[in-house]
Short mmCIF file of C-alpha atoms in Angstrom, two decimals:
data_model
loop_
_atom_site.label_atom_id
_atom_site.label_comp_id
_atom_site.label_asym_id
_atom_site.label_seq_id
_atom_site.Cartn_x
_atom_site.Cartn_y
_atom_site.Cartn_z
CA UNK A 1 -103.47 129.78 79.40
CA UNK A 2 -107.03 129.35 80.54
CA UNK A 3 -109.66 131.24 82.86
CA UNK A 4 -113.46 131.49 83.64
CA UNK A 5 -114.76 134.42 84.72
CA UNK A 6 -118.29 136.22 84.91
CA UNK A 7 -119.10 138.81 82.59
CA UNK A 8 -119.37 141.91 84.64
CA UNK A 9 -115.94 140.82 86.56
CA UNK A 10 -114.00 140.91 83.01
CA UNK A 11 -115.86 143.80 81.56
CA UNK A 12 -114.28 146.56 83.91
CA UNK A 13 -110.71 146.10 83.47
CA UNK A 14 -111.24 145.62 80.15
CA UNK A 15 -112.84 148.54 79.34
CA UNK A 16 -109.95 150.29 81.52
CA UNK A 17 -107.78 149.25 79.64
CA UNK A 18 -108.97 149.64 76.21
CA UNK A 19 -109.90 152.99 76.34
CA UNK A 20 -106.46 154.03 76.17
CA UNK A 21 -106.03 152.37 72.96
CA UNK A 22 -106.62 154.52 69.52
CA UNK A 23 -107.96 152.83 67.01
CA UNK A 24 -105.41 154.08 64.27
CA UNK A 25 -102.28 152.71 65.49
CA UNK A 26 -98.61 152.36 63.62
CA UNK A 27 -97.72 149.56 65.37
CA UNK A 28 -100.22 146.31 65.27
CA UNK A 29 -99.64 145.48 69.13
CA UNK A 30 -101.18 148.82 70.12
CA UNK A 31 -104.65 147.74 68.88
CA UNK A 32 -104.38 144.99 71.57
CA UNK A 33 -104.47 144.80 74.88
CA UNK A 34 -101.83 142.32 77.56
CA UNK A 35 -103.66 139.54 79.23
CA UNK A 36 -101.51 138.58 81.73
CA UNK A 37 -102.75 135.64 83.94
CA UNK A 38 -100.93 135.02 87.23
CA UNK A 39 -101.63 132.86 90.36
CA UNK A 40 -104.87 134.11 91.72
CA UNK A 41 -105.00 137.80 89.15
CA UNK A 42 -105.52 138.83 85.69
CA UNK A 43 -103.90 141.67 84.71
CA UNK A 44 -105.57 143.46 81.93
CA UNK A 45 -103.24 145.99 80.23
CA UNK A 46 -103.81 148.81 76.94
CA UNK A 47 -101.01 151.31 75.99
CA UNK A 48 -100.79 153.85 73.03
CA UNK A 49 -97.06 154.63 73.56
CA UNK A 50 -97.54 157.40 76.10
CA UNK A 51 -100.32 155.95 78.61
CA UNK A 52 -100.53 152.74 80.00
CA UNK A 53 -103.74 151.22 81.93
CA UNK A 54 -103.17 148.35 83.85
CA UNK A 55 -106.60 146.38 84.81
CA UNK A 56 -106.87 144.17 87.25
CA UNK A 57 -109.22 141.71 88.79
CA UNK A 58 -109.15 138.31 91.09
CA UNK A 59 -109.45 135.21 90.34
CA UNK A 60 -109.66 131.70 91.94
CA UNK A 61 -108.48 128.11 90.50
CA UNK A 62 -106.07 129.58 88.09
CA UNK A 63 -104.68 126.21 86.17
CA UNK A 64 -102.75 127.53 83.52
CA UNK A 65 -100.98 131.20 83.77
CA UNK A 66 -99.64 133.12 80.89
CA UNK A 67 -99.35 135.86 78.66
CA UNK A 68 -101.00 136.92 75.03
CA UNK A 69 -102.27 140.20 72.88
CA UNK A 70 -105.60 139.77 72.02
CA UNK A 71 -107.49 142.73 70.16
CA UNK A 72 -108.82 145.09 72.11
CA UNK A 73 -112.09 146.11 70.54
CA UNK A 74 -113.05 142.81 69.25
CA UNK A 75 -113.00 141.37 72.90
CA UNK A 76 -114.35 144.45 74.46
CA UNK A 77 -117.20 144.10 71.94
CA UNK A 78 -117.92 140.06 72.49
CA UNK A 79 -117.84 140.36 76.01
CA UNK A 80 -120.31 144.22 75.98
CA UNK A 81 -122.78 141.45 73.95
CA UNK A 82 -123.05 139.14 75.96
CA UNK A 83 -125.88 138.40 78.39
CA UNK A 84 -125.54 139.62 81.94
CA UNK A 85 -123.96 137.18 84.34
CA UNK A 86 -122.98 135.13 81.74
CA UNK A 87 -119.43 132.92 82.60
CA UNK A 88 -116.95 133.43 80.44
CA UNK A 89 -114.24 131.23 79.35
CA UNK A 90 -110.67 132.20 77.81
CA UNK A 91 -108.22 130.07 76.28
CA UNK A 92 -105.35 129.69 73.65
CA UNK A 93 -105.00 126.93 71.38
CA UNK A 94 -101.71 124.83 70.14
CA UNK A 95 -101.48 127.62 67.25
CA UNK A 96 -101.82 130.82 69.63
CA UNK A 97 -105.26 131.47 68.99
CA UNK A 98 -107.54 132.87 71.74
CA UNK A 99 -111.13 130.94 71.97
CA UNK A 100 -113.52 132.63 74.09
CA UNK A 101 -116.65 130.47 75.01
CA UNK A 102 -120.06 131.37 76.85
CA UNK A 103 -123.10 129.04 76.50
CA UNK A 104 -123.68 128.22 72.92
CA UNK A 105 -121.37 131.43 71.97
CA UNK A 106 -117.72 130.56 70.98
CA UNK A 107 -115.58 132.89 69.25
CA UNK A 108 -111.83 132.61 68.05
CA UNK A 109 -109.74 135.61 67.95
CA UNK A 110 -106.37 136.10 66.27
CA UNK A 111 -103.23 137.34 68.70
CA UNK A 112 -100.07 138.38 68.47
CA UNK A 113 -96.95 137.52 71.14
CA UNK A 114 -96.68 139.04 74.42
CA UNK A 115 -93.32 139.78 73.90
CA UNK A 116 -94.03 142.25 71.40
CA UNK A 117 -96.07 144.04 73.41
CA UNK A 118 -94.03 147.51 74.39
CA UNK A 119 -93.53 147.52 78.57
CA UNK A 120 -93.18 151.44 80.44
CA UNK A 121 -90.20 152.00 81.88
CA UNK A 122 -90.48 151.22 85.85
CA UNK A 123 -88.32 153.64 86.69
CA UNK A 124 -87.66 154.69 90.55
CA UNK A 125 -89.85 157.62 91.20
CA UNK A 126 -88.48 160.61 92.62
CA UNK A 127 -91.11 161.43 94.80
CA UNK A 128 -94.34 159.46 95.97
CA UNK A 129 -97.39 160.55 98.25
CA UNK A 130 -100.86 158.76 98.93
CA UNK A 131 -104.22 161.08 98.36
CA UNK A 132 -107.97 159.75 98.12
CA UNK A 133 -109.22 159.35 94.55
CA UNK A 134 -112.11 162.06 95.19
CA UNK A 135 -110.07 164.70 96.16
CA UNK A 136 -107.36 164.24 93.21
CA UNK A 137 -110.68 163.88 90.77
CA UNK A 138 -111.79 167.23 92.17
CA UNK A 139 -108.54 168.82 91.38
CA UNK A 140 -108.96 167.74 87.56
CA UNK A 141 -112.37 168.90 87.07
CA UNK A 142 -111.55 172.19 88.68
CA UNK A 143 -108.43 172.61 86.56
CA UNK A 144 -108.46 170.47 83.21
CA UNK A 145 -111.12 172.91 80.85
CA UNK A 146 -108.31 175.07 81.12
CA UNK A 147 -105.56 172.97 79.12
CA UNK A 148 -104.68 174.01 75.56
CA UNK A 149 -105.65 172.19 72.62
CA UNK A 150 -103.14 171.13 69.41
CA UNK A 151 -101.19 174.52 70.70
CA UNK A 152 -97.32 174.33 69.09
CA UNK A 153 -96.25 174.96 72.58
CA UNK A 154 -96.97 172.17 73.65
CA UNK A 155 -96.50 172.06 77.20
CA UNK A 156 -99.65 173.96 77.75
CA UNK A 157 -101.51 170.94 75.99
CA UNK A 158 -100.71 169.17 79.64
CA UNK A 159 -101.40 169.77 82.78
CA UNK A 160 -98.66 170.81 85.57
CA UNK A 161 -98.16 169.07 89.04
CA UNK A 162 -96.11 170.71 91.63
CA UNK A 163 -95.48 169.25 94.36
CA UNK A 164 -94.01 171.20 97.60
CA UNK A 165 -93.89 169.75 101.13
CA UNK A 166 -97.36 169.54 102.44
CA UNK A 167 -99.13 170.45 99.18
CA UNK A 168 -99.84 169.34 95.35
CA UNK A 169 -100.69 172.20 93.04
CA UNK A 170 -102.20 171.23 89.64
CA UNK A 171 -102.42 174.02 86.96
CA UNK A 172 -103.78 174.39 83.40
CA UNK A 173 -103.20 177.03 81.01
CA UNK A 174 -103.83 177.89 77.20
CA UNK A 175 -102.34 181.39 77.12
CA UNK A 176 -105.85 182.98 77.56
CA UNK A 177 -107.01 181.58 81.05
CA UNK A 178 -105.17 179.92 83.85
CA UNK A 179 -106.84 177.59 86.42
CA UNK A 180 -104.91 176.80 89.36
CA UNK A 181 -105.95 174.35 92.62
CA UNK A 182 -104.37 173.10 96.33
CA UNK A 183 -104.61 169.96 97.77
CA UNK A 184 -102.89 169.22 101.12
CA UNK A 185 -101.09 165.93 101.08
CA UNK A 186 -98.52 164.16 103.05
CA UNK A 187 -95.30 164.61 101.43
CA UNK A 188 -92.03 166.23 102.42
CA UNK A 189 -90.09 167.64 99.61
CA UNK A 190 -87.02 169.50 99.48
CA UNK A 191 -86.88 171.28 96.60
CA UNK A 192 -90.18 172.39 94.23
CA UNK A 193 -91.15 169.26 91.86
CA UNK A 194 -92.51 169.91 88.74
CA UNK A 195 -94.00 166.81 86.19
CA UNK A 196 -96.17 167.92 83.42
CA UNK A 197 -98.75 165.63 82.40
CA UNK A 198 -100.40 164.96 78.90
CA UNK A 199 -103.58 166.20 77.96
CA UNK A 200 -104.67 162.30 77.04
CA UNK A 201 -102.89 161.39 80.43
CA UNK A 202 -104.97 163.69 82.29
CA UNK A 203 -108.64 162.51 80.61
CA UNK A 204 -107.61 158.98 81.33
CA UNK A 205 -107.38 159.61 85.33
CA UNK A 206 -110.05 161.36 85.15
CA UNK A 207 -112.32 158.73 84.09
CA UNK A 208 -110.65 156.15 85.93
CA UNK A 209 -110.51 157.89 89.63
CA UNK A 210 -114.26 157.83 91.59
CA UNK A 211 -114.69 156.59 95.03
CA UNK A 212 -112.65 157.58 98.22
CA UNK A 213 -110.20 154.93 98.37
CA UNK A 214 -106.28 156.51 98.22
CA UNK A 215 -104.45 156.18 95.17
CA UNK A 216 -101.27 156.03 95.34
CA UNK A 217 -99.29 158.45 93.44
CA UNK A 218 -95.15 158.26 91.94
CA UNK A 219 -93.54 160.65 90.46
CA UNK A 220 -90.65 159.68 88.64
CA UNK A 221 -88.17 161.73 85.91
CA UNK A 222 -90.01 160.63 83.01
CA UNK A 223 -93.53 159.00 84.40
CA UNK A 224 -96.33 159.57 87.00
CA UNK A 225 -97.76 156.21 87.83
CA UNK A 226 -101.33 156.41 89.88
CA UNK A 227 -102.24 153.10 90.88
CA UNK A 228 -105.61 152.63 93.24
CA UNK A 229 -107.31 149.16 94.12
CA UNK A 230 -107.68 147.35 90.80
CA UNK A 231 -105.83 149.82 88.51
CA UNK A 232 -102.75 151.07 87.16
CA UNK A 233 -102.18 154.23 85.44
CA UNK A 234 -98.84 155.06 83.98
CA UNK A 235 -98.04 158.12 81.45
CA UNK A 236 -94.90 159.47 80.13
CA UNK A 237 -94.45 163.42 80.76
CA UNK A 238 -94.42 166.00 78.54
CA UNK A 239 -90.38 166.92 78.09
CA UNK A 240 -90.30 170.82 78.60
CA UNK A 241 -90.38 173.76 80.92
CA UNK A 242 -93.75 174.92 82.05
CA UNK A 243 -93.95 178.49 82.08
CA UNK A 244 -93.80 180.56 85.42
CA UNK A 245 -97.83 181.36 86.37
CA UNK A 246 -97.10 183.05 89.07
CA UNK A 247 -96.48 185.89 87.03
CA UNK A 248 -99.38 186.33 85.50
CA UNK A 249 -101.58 186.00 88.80
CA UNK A 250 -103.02 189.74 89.35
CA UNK A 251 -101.39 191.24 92.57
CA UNK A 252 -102.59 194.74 92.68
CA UNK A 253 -106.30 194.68 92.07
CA UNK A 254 -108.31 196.74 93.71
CA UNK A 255 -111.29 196.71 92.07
CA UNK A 256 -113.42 193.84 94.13
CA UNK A 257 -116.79 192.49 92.90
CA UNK A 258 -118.33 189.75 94.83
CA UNK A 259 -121.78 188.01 93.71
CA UNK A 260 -124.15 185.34 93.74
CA UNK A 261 -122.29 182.21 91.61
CA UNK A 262 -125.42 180.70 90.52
CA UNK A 263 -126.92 184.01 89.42
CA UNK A 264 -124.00 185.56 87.31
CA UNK A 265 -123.80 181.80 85.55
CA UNK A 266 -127.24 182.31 84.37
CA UNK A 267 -126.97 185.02 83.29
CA UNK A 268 -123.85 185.05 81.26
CA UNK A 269 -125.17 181.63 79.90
CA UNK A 270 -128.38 183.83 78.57
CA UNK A 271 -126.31 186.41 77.42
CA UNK A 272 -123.79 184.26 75.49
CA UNK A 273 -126.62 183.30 73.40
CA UNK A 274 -126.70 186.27 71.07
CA UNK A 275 -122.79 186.88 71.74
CA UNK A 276 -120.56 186.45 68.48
CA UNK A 277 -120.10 182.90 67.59
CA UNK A 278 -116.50 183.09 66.75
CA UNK A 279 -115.17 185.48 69.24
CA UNK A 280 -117.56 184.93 72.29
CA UNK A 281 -117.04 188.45 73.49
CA UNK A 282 -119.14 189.61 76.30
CA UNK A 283 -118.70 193.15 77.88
CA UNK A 284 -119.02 193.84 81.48
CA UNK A 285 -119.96 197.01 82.86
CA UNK A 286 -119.74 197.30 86.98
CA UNK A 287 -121.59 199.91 88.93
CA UNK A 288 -122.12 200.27 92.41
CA UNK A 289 -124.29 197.05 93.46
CA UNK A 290 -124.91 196.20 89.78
CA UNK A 291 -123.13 194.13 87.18
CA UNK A 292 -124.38 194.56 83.72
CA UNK A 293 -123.48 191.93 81.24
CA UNK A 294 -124.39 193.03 77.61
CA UNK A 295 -123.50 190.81 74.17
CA UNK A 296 -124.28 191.30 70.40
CA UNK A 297 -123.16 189.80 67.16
CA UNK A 298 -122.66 190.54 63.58
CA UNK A 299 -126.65 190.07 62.85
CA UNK A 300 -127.15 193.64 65.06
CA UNK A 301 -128.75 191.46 67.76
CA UNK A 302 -128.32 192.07 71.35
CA UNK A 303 -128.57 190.68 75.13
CA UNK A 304 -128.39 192.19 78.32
CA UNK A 305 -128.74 191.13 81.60
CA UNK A 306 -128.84 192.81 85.43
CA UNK A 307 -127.31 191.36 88.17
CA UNK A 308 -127.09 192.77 91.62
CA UNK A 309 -123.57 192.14 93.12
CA UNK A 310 -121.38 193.84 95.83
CA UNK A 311 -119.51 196.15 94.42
CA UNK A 312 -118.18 199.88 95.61
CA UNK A 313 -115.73 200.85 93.34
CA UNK A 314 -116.09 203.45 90.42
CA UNK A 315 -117.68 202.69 86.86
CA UNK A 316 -116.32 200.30 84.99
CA UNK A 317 -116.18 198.17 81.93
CA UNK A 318 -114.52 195.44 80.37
CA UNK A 319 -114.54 192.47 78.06
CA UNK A 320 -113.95 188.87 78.46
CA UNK A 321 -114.81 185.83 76.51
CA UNK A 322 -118.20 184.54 78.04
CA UNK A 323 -116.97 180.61 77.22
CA UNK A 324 -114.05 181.24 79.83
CA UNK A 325 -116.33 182.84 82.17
CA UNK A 326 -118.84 180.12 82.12
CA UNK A 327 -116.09 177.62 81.99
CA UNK A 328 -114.64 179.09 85.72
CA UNK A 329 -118.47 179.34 87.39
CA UNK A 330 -118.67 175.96 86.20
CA UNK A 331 -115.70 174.67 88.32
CA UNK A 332 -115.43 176.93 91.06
CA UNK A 333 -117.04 175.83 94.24
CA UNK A 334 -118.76 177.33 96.65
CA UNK A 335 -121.92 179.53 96.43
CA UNK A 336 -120.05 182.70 96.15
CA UNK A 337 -117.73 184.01 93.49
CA UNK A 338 -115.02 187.07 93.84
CA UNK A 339 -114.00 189.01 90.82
CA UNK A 340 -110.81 190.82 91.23
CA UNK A 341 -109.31 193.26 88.88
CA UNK A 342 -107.05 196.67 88.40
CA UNK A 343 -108.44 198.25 85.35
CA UNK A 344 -110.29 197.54 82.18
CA UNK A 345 -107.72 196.53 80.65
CA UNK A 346 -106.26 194.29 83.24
CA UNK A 347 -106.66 190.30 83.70
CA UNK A 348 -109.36 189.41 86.25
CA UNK A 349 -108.70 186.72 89.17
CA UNK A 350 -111.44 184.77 90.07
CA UNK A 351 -111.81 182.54 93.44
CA UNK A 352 -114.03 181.84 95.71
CA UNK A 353 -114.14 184.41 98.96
CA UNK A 354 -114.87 180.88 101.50
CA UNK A 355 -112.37 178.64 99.76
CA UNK A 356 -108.34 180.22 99.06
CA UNK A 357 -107.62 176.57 96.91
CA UNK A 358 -108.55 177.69 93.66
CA UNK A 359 -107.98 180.51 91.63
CA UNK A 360 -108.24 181.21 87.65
CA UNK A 361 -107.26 184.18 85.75
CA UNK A 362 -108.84 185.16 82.60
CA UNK A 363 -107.25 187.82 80.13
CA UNK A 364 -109.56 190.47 78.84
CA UNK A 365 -110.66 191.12 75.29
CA UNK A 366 -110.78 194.29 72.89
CA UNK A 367 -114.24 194.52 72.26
#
């Protein structure tokens, strides 16, 4: 096995593929990453058991082709300090050994076999649809805050896909908040299809998807594989039943405010200053054309802030976590934001008036 190839060329894949690899592992092989050299490719490849990233990148004059594990971090460091455009060459040695040489640089790197290295199933998918990177990134960020953390049910520590003909639906829950978001896409589907993603699985896409090139998506009975230009994502699902969120989406409220997005995310961002540290309570109180946001903490200290909103209904006031609040402003687009609620005791549903794609749901607090 032997290649040259320029710094900058190697140092993408690589570092697509081993960011997926923890640096605690049980099993030696998963602290290295695949290097897989074909006619004309070199596949770059990192797994932890539950995600695989699959690197790619071209390559001309291929003499030898092969496969070894080399580790992941040692390479990924060599090759991060080495001068820019610098050529790189790989190869093994009679005993296995990887030698890496660049100018008057040469290092040697232990490996283990390829064979050991643990392969995802490739498993026919049940379902598979093409969407631009841009437009699956944007239903991450709008969605992903919203994902539990370490929770013992841990299906809400993923993300949910549904796919229906015409249209993927992504939603995130913790038990507190809900974040839901559309995407038209080309699919026909008879029946509702429902995958639910890992929390890690989920971060990983996120960093790898950018540019407005399609990826192409697969959803099988026990993977998703995304796989765009020069990459391959592939991550086992999380084994369980999400629960039904259409039931908690609020159907009857009638209490509508509707304000400036901008304005109310400065201001609860000012207020959550002084709000308790542990239980980020802020209390909203709604009059007619004003929302009041007021928050104190144990140390007797206090903020309030004013903001003018359109509002018509009778006095109100209710509490809500201010990190939640700021968490939806944050990802809701558009320059408007609709608050929608029953009572003061009910949850609120927040979208945006222009845009019917998105909608969270935050449950009130006790304050």
């Amino acid at each position: 096995m032997k290649f040259t190839v320029v710094r900058e060329s190697l140092l993408k894949p690589l570092q697509l593929a081993a960011g997926v690899v923890e640096r605690r592992q049980t099993l030696p092989v998963l602290a290295n990453v695949l290097l897989s050299l074909e006619p004309g490719e070199l596949c770059i490849t990192g797994t932890d058991l539950e995600v695989e990233i699959r690197g790619t990148l071209p390559l001309d004059g291929v003499a030898e082709v092969g496969q070894i594990t080399v580790p992941a971090r040692k390479l990924l460091d060599i090759c991060r300090s080495l001068p820019d455009g610098a050529a790189i060459t790989v190869s093994t040695d009679s005993e296995n050994r990887v030698r890496i040489q660049s100018g008057r640089s040469r290092f040697t790197l232990a490996t283990l076999p390829a064979d050991d290295f643990p392969a995802v199933d490739r498993e026919p998918g049940r379902i598979q649809f093409l969407i631009s990177q841009d437009r699956l990134k944007r239903l991450l960020d709008q969605t992903a805050f919203a994902m539990a953390q370490q929770d013992v049910r841990y299906y809400l520590n993923g993300m949910l896909w549904e796919i229906t003909t015409g249209r993927l639906r992504v939603v995130a829950t913790d038990g507190h908040r809900l974040a839901l978001a559309d995407e038209s896409v080309d699919v026909t589907s008879a029946e509702r299809i429902q995958a639910i993603l890992p929390r890690k699985g989920v971060q990983e896409l996120t960093r790898l998807l950018g540019d407005e090139a399609d990826a192409h998506v697969v959803i099988g009975t026990n993977h998703v594989r995304v796989e765009g230009a020069d990459y391959r994502l592939t991550t086992k699902l999380v084994d369980g039943a999400y629960p039904d969120y259409e039931r908690v989406l609020p159907r009857n409220g009638s209490q509508i405010v509707e304000g400036d997005r901008e304005a109310l995310r400065q201001a609860f961002y000012r207020a959550a200053i002084l709000s308790n540290e542990k239980y980020r309570g802020v209390r909203l109180g709604l009059t007619q054309g004003t929302l009041t946001a007021v928050a104190n903490n144990p140390e007797q200290e206090r903020a309030e802030e004013e903001v003018s909103v359109d509002y018509e209904g009778d006095q109100l006031e209710v509490g809500f976590n201010v990190s939640y609040l700021l968490d939806v402003l944050n990802a809701l687009p558009g320059s408007r934001v609709r608050f929608c609620l029953a009572d003061a005791n009910s949850s609120v549903l927040l979208t945006n008036p222009d845009d019917s794609d998105s909608a969270y749901v935050i449950m009130p607090m006790r304050l």
